[in-house]
């Protein structure tokens, strides 16, 4: 049985001796395979998801301020000194050992639990090295500039150093992104106007449960705790499957502008004082940098998604919380568990699992076709009193290493799935749809004989009323059209409308019917795909957790079987019986409705 933080602190000399005995028997820790100075020069293939562990150094006086012992009667309360609860065995492959204090009938014990990741960063590792070995070594900058998605998630216990790590990475991305863009732009544009090759826009979202707010939006209103009060923003999934938060998108042109925007937005983040942290982040912060390639205006934007997850908390961390803080902790822990379950299921991340999983769809959703790489950085406290929480954090992060490679690139062509159409197929479909509606209108207006029902008979008198090339230019596909709102599509069609070919109102209705048919095809295709995925997800969950447990119902009468195993449906059925279940003819005892 694991000991509490107070009992661990009281018996700290004993646990320190057990730890020393274990350390003497261990071989020296192994370092990284590539020296720090050679990281930028080394190119290597990496996985879609890279998991890393990090522990920070103990702060001066931290142990004495946060942990307290219970001295025996007549003894003085001794000052608490640091005892490390994490040991690094290997930096790459990353191996952390968590030392968990426990107690048995024979006395106190110290269990050493080993956890494996791709990288392990110790207390002496700087933010610059973390950035180089995660972002630079995995080439996330060039991935995002090439139309892919780079994602970094920081997870861990409150006060474990997540925000410190993420702010360091965000500032360095702001420092290097525009230099990398100039290099890529110079290569793609052959030295001409390379500075204008990309357009960068930034959104910053704060997420607490099902409440999302815009950190970029200014606000003067504050609550009783001094936090800025912001209006909720909507997060929804469009018909093409794209998640679109209604946030302020800010164009940035220099590293300085990006850095200033990040700093200003972080100052708006919701924080409060807890037992472990004087300024604990009470929400998830999601910074997204959108990168548009102006040479390919209809291609999907590259993205950097930087997520500073809210600190997970145990009961001991939240004992001093008020009702609002308890509610926040519950929502944060629930969203973190939903994310873990979605990853563990190795299947589609459902929107009902929460906004956090929706925002990370481009990374873990098997339907996403954009190239992507993710870095998961799990943070743990260095103190042995936090070992139980450290094991929970490391156990949470480890399943991310088993995420299978998700197929990327274009889907195979399917005539019934617009998401697989190229520009030529989309153009042909639009032409056919507008022709059908134009023909139907002419038949209805009796401008041709009612018996004529085929397009071949209408070729001479049929006018589509618009230039399809303007609606679907080069590089445009059905996926781009599916991401438009109905009003946006109608506006696009009006820009291509040939005046004098009919009434504008009739033409608007025609355009609305065409985009409605496209939406129907997309949703129908998604439903077919989702049904297959959910079957796979159910099978994986069954393999992971087994069948649902059966309930046990006892009988009061000794003549009956003492225990009867029944499932939940039968249990609810038994509630309809108006007797003690001891009679043999139960039909006679059924309560009449």
XYZ file of C-alpha atoms in Angstrom:
593
model
C 0.000 0.000 0.000
C 1.355 3.407 -0.977
C 1.934 5.896 1.804
C 0.532 9.408 1.921
C 2.697 12.478 1.401
C 2.583 13.238 5.133
C 3.605 9.720 6.159
C 6.317 9.678 3.505
C 7.686 12.948 4.852
C 7.624 11.605 8.409
C 9.567 8.477 7.387
C 11.802 10.320 4.908
C 15.150 9.194 6.443
C 14.098 5.562 6.097
C 13.018 5.957 2.461
C 16.183 7.897 1.673
C 18.282 4.980 2.926
C 16.280 2.513 0.811
C 16.817 4.731 -2.226
C 20.575 4.912 -1.629
C 20.773 1.126 -1.416
C 19.006 0.829 -4.773
C 21.095 3.518 -6.497
C 24.362 1.821 -5.546
C 23.348 -1.257 -7.548
C 22.403 0.654 -10.728
C 24.670 1.183 -13.753
C 25.432 4.739 -14.919
C 22.660 6.442 -16.870
C 23.034 6.612 -20.650
C 22.750 9.918 -22.500
C 21.463 11.031 -25.891
C 22.786 9.429 -29.053
C 23.332 12.801 -30.774
C 25.307 15.578 -29.029
C 23.446 18.827 -28.474
C 25.679 20.767 -30.871
C 24.935 18.340 -33.741
C 21.136 18.181 -33.479
C 20.452 20.687 -36.264
C 22.902 18.890 -38.587
C 21.406 15.454 -38.063
C 18.432 14.289 -40.106
C 16.610 11.182 -39.026
C 13.234 9.578 -39.502
C 10.844 9.921 -36.596
C 7.512 8.452 -35.580
C 4.158 10.162 -35.943
C 3.977 10.441 -32.147
C 7.057 10.976 -29.960
C 6.638 10.648 -26.191
C 9.080 12.295 -23.822
C 9.358 12.609 -20.041
C 10.667 15.624 -18.159
C 11.328 16.367 -14.513
C 12.364 19.727 -13.151
C 14.909 20.529 -10.418
C 13.586 21.077 -6.876
C 13.200 24.757 -6.068
C 14.994 26.292 -3.068
C 12.974 25.731 0.093
C 10.203 23.982 -1.840
C 10.207 20.738 0.142
C 10.115 22.540 3.498
C 7.236 24.778 2.389
C 5.025 22.153 0.742
C 5.538 18.987 2.775
C 5.061 18.510 6.498
C 5.736 15.562 8.772
C 3.882 14.262 11.809
C 6.500 13.893 14.576
C 5.976 11.490 17.440
C 5.031 12.798 20.859
C 7.882 14.668 22.456
C 9.833 15.040 19.206
C 10.467 18.278 17.371
C 9.262 18.852 13.830
C 12.419 18.458 11.755
C 12.894 20.592 8.613
C 12.020 18.678 5.450
C 14.841 18.098 2.987
C 14.585 17.052 -0.638
C 14.398 13.369 -1.500
C 14.156 12.659 -5.213
C 11.360 10.414 -6.408
C 12.510 10.116 -10.050
C 15.686 8.579 -11.472
C 16.700 8.703 -15.141
C 18.171 5.444 -16.415
C 18.378 6.400 -20.080
C 17.862 9.634 -21.997
C 17.271 7.937 -25.366
C 15.452 5.498 -25.289
C 13.915 7.487 -22.449
C 13.559 5.538 -19.207
C 12.254 7.034 -15.964
C 12.135 5.119 -12.692
C 9.568 6.310 -10.162
C 10.319 5.436 -6.535
C 7.018 4.781 -4.777
C 7.004 4.665 -0.953
C 4.780 1.979 0.504
C 3.994 0.064 3.637
C 3.471 -3.632 4.362
C 2.907 -5.592 7.531
C 6.665 -6.138 7.672
C 7.513 -2.444 7.442
C 8.065 0.348 4.957
C 9.004 -0.436 1.353
C 10.208 1.442 -1.715
C 8.972 0.149 -5.073
C 10.859 1.110 -8.227
C 8.555 1.371 -11.261
C 10.100 1.760 -14.705
C 8.445 3.697 -17.549
C 9.672 3.890 -21.132
C 9.378 6.794 -23.566
C 11.288 7.964 -26.633
C 13.141 10.752 -24.797
C 13.821 11.588 -21.163
C 14.854 15.037 -19.943
C 16.366 15.441 -16.505
C 16.444 18.424 -14.152
C 19.615 19.793 -15.777
C 18.098 19.952 -19.275
C 17.421 23.482 -20.518
C 14.403 24.620 -22.498
C 16.675 25.207 -25.482
C 17.769 21.574 -25.510
C 14.187 20.362 -25.106
C 13.223 22.521 -28.092
C 16.130 21.282 -30.203
C 15.531 17.599 -29.442
C 11.771 17.778 -30.015
C 10.860 20.495 -32.526
C 14.129 20.760 -34.473
C 15.117 17.079 -34.437
C 11.667 16.068 -35.712
C 11.602 18.870 -38.312
C 8.239 20.231 -37.168
C 8.875 23.702 -38.599
C 9.339 22.449 -42.148
C 6.438 20.024 -41.744
C 4.040 22.868 -40.921
C 5.470 25.034 -43.718
C 4.885 22.143 -46.134
C 1.183 21.888 -45.313
C 1.401 19.395 -42.444
C 0.409 19.605 -38.798
C 2.921 19.799 -35.964
C 1.579 19.373 -32.440
C 3.128 19.605 -28.974
C 1.211 18.642 -25.824
C 2.484 19.284 -22.311
C 0.845 17.181 -19.605
C 1.465 16.587 -15.928
C 0.665 17.326 -12.325
C 0.063 20.895 -11.288
C 3.360 22.656 -10.439
C 5.410 20.119 -12.439
C 6.701 22.684 -14.965
C 4.357 22.316 -17.972
C 3.773 26.012 -18.559
C 7.485 26.766 -18.156
C 8.285 24.237 -20.884
C 5.539 25.383 -23.251
C 6.358 29.069 -22.933
C 9.980 28.242 -23.715
C 8.996 26.249 -26.813
C 6.493 28.877 -27.989
C 9.051 31.675 -27.746
C 11.606 29.654 -29.711
C 9.101 28.757 -32.421
C 8.335 32.465 -32.741
C 12.087 33.084 -32.992
C 12.785 30.504 -35.720
C 9.559 30.206 -37.732
C 10.043 33.193 -40.015
C 13.688 32.338 -40.715
C 12.620 28.823 -41.715
C 9.842 30.311 -43.871
C 12.349 32.473 -45.742
C 14.527 29.445 -46.453
C 11.591 27.376 -47.716
C 10.135 30.309 -49.647
C 13.476 31.019 -51.297
C 13.730 27.391 -52.382
C 10.190 27.240 -53.773
C 10.130 30.667 -55.400
C 13.663 30.533 -56.793
C 14.700 33.649 -54.908
C 11.747 35.857 -55.887
C 9.493 37.405 -53.205
C 10.330 34.694 -50.718
C 9.178 36.880 -47.806
C 5.612 36.926 -49.170
C 5.387 33.226 -49.876
C 3.538 32.411 -46.627
C 0.848 34.086 -44.564
C 0.798 33.446 -40.811
C -2.298 33.821 -38.647
C -2.643 33.010 -34.946
C -5.504 31.970 -32.680
C -5.273 31.336 -28.939
C -8.004 29.359 -27.202
C -8.614 28.731 -23.511
C -10.644 25.620 -22.775
C -12.273 24.723 -19.474
C -14.663 21.795 -19.733
C -17.188 22.735 -22.408
C -16.475 26.443 -22.092
C -14.072 27.942 -24.616
C -12.863 31.541 -24.642
C -10.614 33.595 -26.892
C -7.389 34.672 -25.170
C -6.641 37.182 -27.929
C -9.887 39.082 -27.432
C -9.460 42.019 -25.021
C -11.791 42.296 -22.029
C -11.998 44.678 -19.069
C -14.468 42.674 -16.971
C -13.041 40.622 -14.062
C -14.552 38.118 -11.634
C -14.185 37.893 -7.838
C -10.845 36.071 -8.203
C -9.417 38.765 -10.442
C -9.602 36.664 -13.613
C -10.735 38.332 -16.818
C -14.289 37.382 -17.769
C -14.614 36.444 -21.424
C -17.534 35.396 -23.554
C -17.789 31.785 -24.679
C -16.905 31.020 -28.275
C -18.551 28.303 -30.339
C -16.613 25.234 -31.452
C -18.286 23.114 -34.078
C -17.505 20.595 -36.767
C -18.567 21.490 -40.294
C -20.002 19.056 -42.826
C -16.551 18.290 -44.215
C -15.315 17.258 -40.761
C -13.229 20.378 -40.096
C -13.319 21.804 -36.567
C -13.863 25.563 -36.643
C -13.665 27.562 -33.408
C -15.024 31.080 -33.861
C -11.862 32.870 -32.760
C -10.102 36.105 -33.615
C -7.445 35.276 -36.196
C -4.513 37.692 -36.050
C -2.084 38.096 -38.951
C 1.572 38.263 -37.849
C 4.460 39.222 -40.118
C 7.541 39.084 -37.897
C 8.958 37.069 -35.028
C 8.531 40.067 -32.736
C 4.815 40.377 -33.536
C 4.252 36.667 -32.920
C 6.173 36.737 -29.636
C 4.293 39.798 -28.383
C 0.927 38.258 -29.279
C 1.767 35.040 -27.410
C 2.933 36.953 -24.331
C -0.145 39.185 -24.278
C -2.520 36.237 -24.702
C -0.867 34.199 -21.947
C -1.382 37.086 -19.530
C -5.147 36.622 -20.007
C -5.095 32.962 -19.018
C -7.136 31.843 -16.021
C -4.980 31.039 -12.963
C -5.566 30.592 -9.240
C -3.674 29.690 -6.088
C -3.551 26.033 -5.016
C -1.675 24.146 -2.318
C 1.020 23.273 -4.863
C 1.215 26.367 -7.043
C 0.654 30.054 -6.383
C -0.382 30.605 -10.026
C -1.787 27.287 -11.197
C -3.263 27.151 -14.701
C -6.910 26.180 -14.403
C -7.550 25.459 -18.079
C -6.132 24.073 -21.309
C -4.424 26.661 -23.522
C -4.373 25.893 -27.261
C -2.169 28.080 -29.459
C -2.631 27.471 -33.196
C -0.431 29.011 -35.875
C -2.016 28.714 -39.325
C 0.367 28.822 -42.290
C -1.136 29.551 -45.710
C 0.938 28.927 -48.821
C 0.032 31.774 -51.197
C 1.278 29.820 -54.200
C -1.262 27.068 -53.393
C -4.236 29.057 -52.084
C -6.635 26.092 -52.123
C -4.333 23.636 -50.382
C -4.886 22.836 -46.711
C -3.135 25.215 -44.340
C -0.138 24.011 -42.414
C -0.595 24.255 -38.660
C 1.298 24.366 -35.413
C -0.873 23.277 -32.477
C 0.716 23.946 -29.081
C -1.322 22.673 -26.135
C -0.529 23.439 -22.507
C -2.891 21.053 -20.745
C -4.299 21.944 -17.355
C -2.550 20.315 -14.425
C -4.063 17.068 -13.225
C -4.850 16.971 -9.515
C -5.342 14.395 -6.783
C -7.538 14.799 -3.740
C -4.609 16.001 -1.630
C -3.946 18.786 -4.143
C -7.537 20.007 -4.067
C -8.470 19.796 -0.377
C -8.318 23.578 0.006
C -10.305 24.292 -3.183
C -13.585 26.119 -3.063
C -16.612 24.887 -4.995
C -15.565 26.615 -8.223
C -12.014 25.236 -8.101
C -13.339 21.725 -7.442
C -15.616 22.021 -10.452
C -12.719 23.163 -12.628
C -10.538 20.271 -11.467
C -13.283 17.776 -12.227
C -13.790 19.146 -15.740
C -10.070 19.186 -16.469
C -9.546 15.619 -15.275
C -12.574 14.486 -17.276
C -11.292 16.027 -20.517
C -7.833 14.523 -19.962
C -9.373 11.092 -19.456
C -11.453 11.480 -22.628
C -8.301 12.270 -24.571
C -6.547 9.228 -23.146
C -9.463 6.931 -23.951
C -9.675 8.244 -27.512
C -5.990 7.558 -28.062
C -6.165 4.165 -26.370
C -9.104 3.122 -28.550
C -6.927 3.767 -31.624
C -9.968 4.909 -33.552
C -11.974 7.975 -34.423
C -11.950 10.729 -31.830
C -15.631 11.402 -31.324
C -16.873 14.948 -30.845
C -19.011 13.831 -27.916
C -15.784 13.136 -26.015
C -15.322 16.892 -25.601
C -13.842 19.958 -27.212
C -10.258 18.933 -26.479
C -10.509 15.795 -28.599
C -12.268 17.774 -31.335
C -9.423 20.286 -31.515
C -6.872 17.465 -31.809
C -8.683 15.640 -34.612
C -5.979 16.448 -37.211
C -3.474 14.557 -35.057
C -5.172 11.388 -33.850
C -8.241 10.981 -36.072
C -7.816 8.113 -38.542
C -9.890 10.042 -41.103
C -7.401 12.914 -41.162
C -5.164 12.776 -44.235
C -2.796 15.661 -43.473
C 0.794 14.672 -42.624
C 1.353 15.211 -38.913
C 3.785 14.674 -36.071
C 3.118 15.066 -32.368
C 5.365 15.515 -29.359
C 3.926 14.513 -25.976
C 5.917 15.884 -23.022
C 4.861 14.348 -19.698
C 6.041 16.363 -16.696
C 6.560 14.885 -13.242
C 7.514 16.368 -9.900
C 11.012 15.567 -8.596
C 9.830 14.909 -5.017
C 9.320 11.432 -3.614
C 6.153 12.656 -1.873
C 4.608 13.052 -5.357
C 5.601 9.601 -6.611
C 2.040 8.303 -6.746
C 1.002 11.191 -8.947
C 4.162 10.770 -11.031
C 3.280 7.150 -11.764
C -0.198 8.241 -12.865
C 1.292 10.838 -15.203
C 3.800 8.430 -16.718
C 1.126 5.755 -17.105
C -1.100 8.302 -18.848
C 1.565 9.269 -21.389
C 2.898 5.799 -22.179
C -0.090 4.645 -24.344
C 0.623 7.464 -26.794
C 3.729 5.534 -27.888
C 1.521 2.713 -29.169
C -0.566 4.913 -31.470
C -0.343 3.155 -34.848
C 0.812 5.003 -37.936
C -2.213 6.664 -39.520
C -2.459 6.438 -43.327
C -1.797 9.825 -44.873
C -2.124 11.267 -48.354
C -5.081 11.252 -50.770
C -7.851 8.715 -50.344
C -8.607 6.241 -53.114
C -11.206 7.559 -55.554
C -14.813 6.817 -54.652
C -17.545 8.169 -56.915
C -19.889 8.444 -53.915
C -17.396 10.199 -51.622
C -16.671 13.838 -52.626
C -13.687 13.900 -50.262
C -11.823 11.692 -52.759
C -12.516 13.790 -55.871
C -9.842 15.801 -57.635
C -10.478 19.079 -59.426
C -11.578 17.510 -62.722
C -14.058 15.192 -61.009
C -15.416 18.048 -58.905
C -15.779 20.261 -61.993
C -17.644 17.514 -63.873
C -19.995 16.922 -60.937
C -20.801 20.641 -60.599
C -21.470 20.914 -64.326
C -23.772 17.916 -64.189
C -25.662 19.174 -61.123
C -26.213 22.684 -62.472
C -27.268 21.171 -65.808
C -29.847 18.957 -64.090
C -31.340 21.890 -62.209
C -31.335 24.115 -65.296
C -33.066 21.377 -67.284
C -35.647 20.821 -64.569
C -36.411 24.541 -64.479
C -36.899 24.669 -68.240
C -39.208 21.668 -68.139
C -41.165 23.246 -65.305
C -41.457 26.528 -67.187
C -42.803 24.622 -70.219
C -40.065 26.041 -72.426
C -39.547 22.547 -73.771
C -41.844 19.597 -74.112
C -42.667 17.820 -70.834
C -41.798 14.512 -72.393
C -38.159 15.590 -72.779
C -36.327 14.326 -69.685
C -32.754 13.784 -70.825
C -29.886 16.242 -71.069
C -29.042 15.122 -74.593
C -32.329 16.563 -75.812
C -31.677 19.852 -74.025
C -28.134 20.541 -75.219
C -29.182 23.214 -77.696
C -31.363 25.200 -75.292
C -29.555 24.553 -71.977
C -27.599 27.351 -70.273
C -26.021 26.651 -66.879
C -26.185 30.324 -65.960
C -22.642 30.479 -64.536
C -18.999 29.852 -65.302
C -18.117 26.626 -63.476
C -14.399 27.414 -63.829
C -14.870 30.374 -61.486
C -16.713 28.279 -58.921
C -14.108 25.505 -59.107
C -10.780 27.004 -60.267
C -7.547 25.092 -60.678
C -6.485 23.440 -57.432
C -10.003 23.508 -55.979
C -11.764 20.267 -55.024
C -14.976 19.105 -53.401
C -13.226 19.177 -50.009
C -12.770 22.933 -50.406
C -16.408 23.382 -51.399
C -17.562 21.209 -48.514
C -15.785 23.493 -46.052
C -17.875 26.479 -47.187
C -21.080 27.593 -45.553
C -24.151 27.610 -47.789
C -24.139 31.409 -47.944
C -20.454 31.410 -48.924
C -21.086 28.951 -51.754
C -24.034 30.992 -53.043
C -21.894 34.129 -52.944
C -19.197 32.289 -54.882
C -21.748 31.206 -57.493
C -23.147 34.738 -57.810
C -19.635 35.956 -58.639
C -19.645 33.446 -61.526
C -23.266 34.120 -62.547
C -23.988 35.096 -66.133
C -26.384 38.016 -65.974
C -29.422 37.854 -68.205
C -29.723 34.064 -67.968
C -32.584 34.114 -65.487
C -33.762 35.600 -62.234
C -31.270 35.991 -59.420
C -33.640 34.460 -56.870
C -34.078 31.349 -58.975
C -30.331 31.074 -59.453
C -29.717 31.362 -55.692
C -32.131 28.507 -55.058
C -30.343 26.444 -57.688
C -26.957 27.051 -56.024
C -28.381 26.212 -52.591
C -29.737 22.903 -53.890
C -26.378 22.014 -55.465
C -24.367 22.640 -52.296
C -27.045 20.829 -50.302
C -26.577 17.764 -52.494
C -22.805 17.964 -52.012
C -23.255 18.160 -48.233
C -25.539 15.124 -48.384
C -22.942 13.079 -50.267
C -20.202 14.077 -47.813
C -22.289 13.267 -44.746
C -23.411 9.964 -46.243
C -19.800 8.998 -46.975
C -18.708 10.031 -43.470
C -21.488 7.948 -41.940
C -20.364 4.863 -43.825
C -16.761 5.412 -42.765
C -17.672 6.221 -39.174
C -19.797 3.100 -38.816
C -16.864 0.932 -39.803
C -14.508 2.827 -37.499
C -16.823 2.574 -34.502
C -17.077 -1.181 -35.025
C -13.288 -1.317 -34.904
C -13.235 0.900 -31.822
C -15.722 -1.330 -30.015
C -13.629 -4.389 -30.835
C -10.446 -2.723 -29.560
C -12.138 -1.675 -26.317
C -13.427 -5.208 -25.816
C -9.905 -6.562 -26.251
C -8.488 -3.964 -23.857
C -11.089 -4.109 -21.082
C -13.008 -7.333 -21.631
C -16.762 -7.698 -21.341
C -18.812 -5.430 -19.107
C -19.040 -6.751 -15.521
C -22.240 -8.485 -14.510
C -24.240 -7.442 -11.490
C -24.890 -9.695 -8.541
C -28.331 -9.796 -6.914
C -28.832 -11.630 -3.620
C -31.935 -13.518 -2.493
C -33.269 -13.141 1.023
C -34.928 -16.569 1.077
C -32.445 -19.303 2.026
C -34.257 -21.843 -0.167
C -33.300 -19.887 -3.281
C -29.869 -19.638 -4.815
C -27.847 -17.210 -2.679
C -26.424 -15.364 -5.707
C -27.733 -14.942 -9.228
C -25.636 -13.440 -12.005
C -27.707 -11.244 -14.288
C -26.922 -8.434 -16.668
C -28.076 -4.834 -16.371
C -31.111 -5.254 -18.617
C -32.420 -8.178 -16.571
C -31.793 -6.217 -13.386
C -34.099 -3.433 -14.510
C -36.660 -6.059 -15.469
C -36.600 -7.521 -11.958
C -37.454 -4.127 -10.536
C -40.937 -4.591 -12.022
C -41.662 -7.569 -9.778
C -43.824 -6.688 -6.800
C -42.646 -9.474 -4.513
C -39.541 -10.804 -2.777
C -38.710 -12.958 -5.848
C -39.201 -16.131 -3.813
C -42.321 -17.373 -5.546
C -41.997 -19.868 -8.361
C -44.602 -18.313 -10.646
C -43.219 -14.830 -11.277
C -45.744 -14.016 -13.976
C -48.437 -13.921 -11.321
C -46.472 -11.306 -9.378
C -45.763 -8.887 -12.180
C -46.956 -5.408 -11.312
C -49.635 -4.221 -13.645
C -48.839 -1.005 -15.476
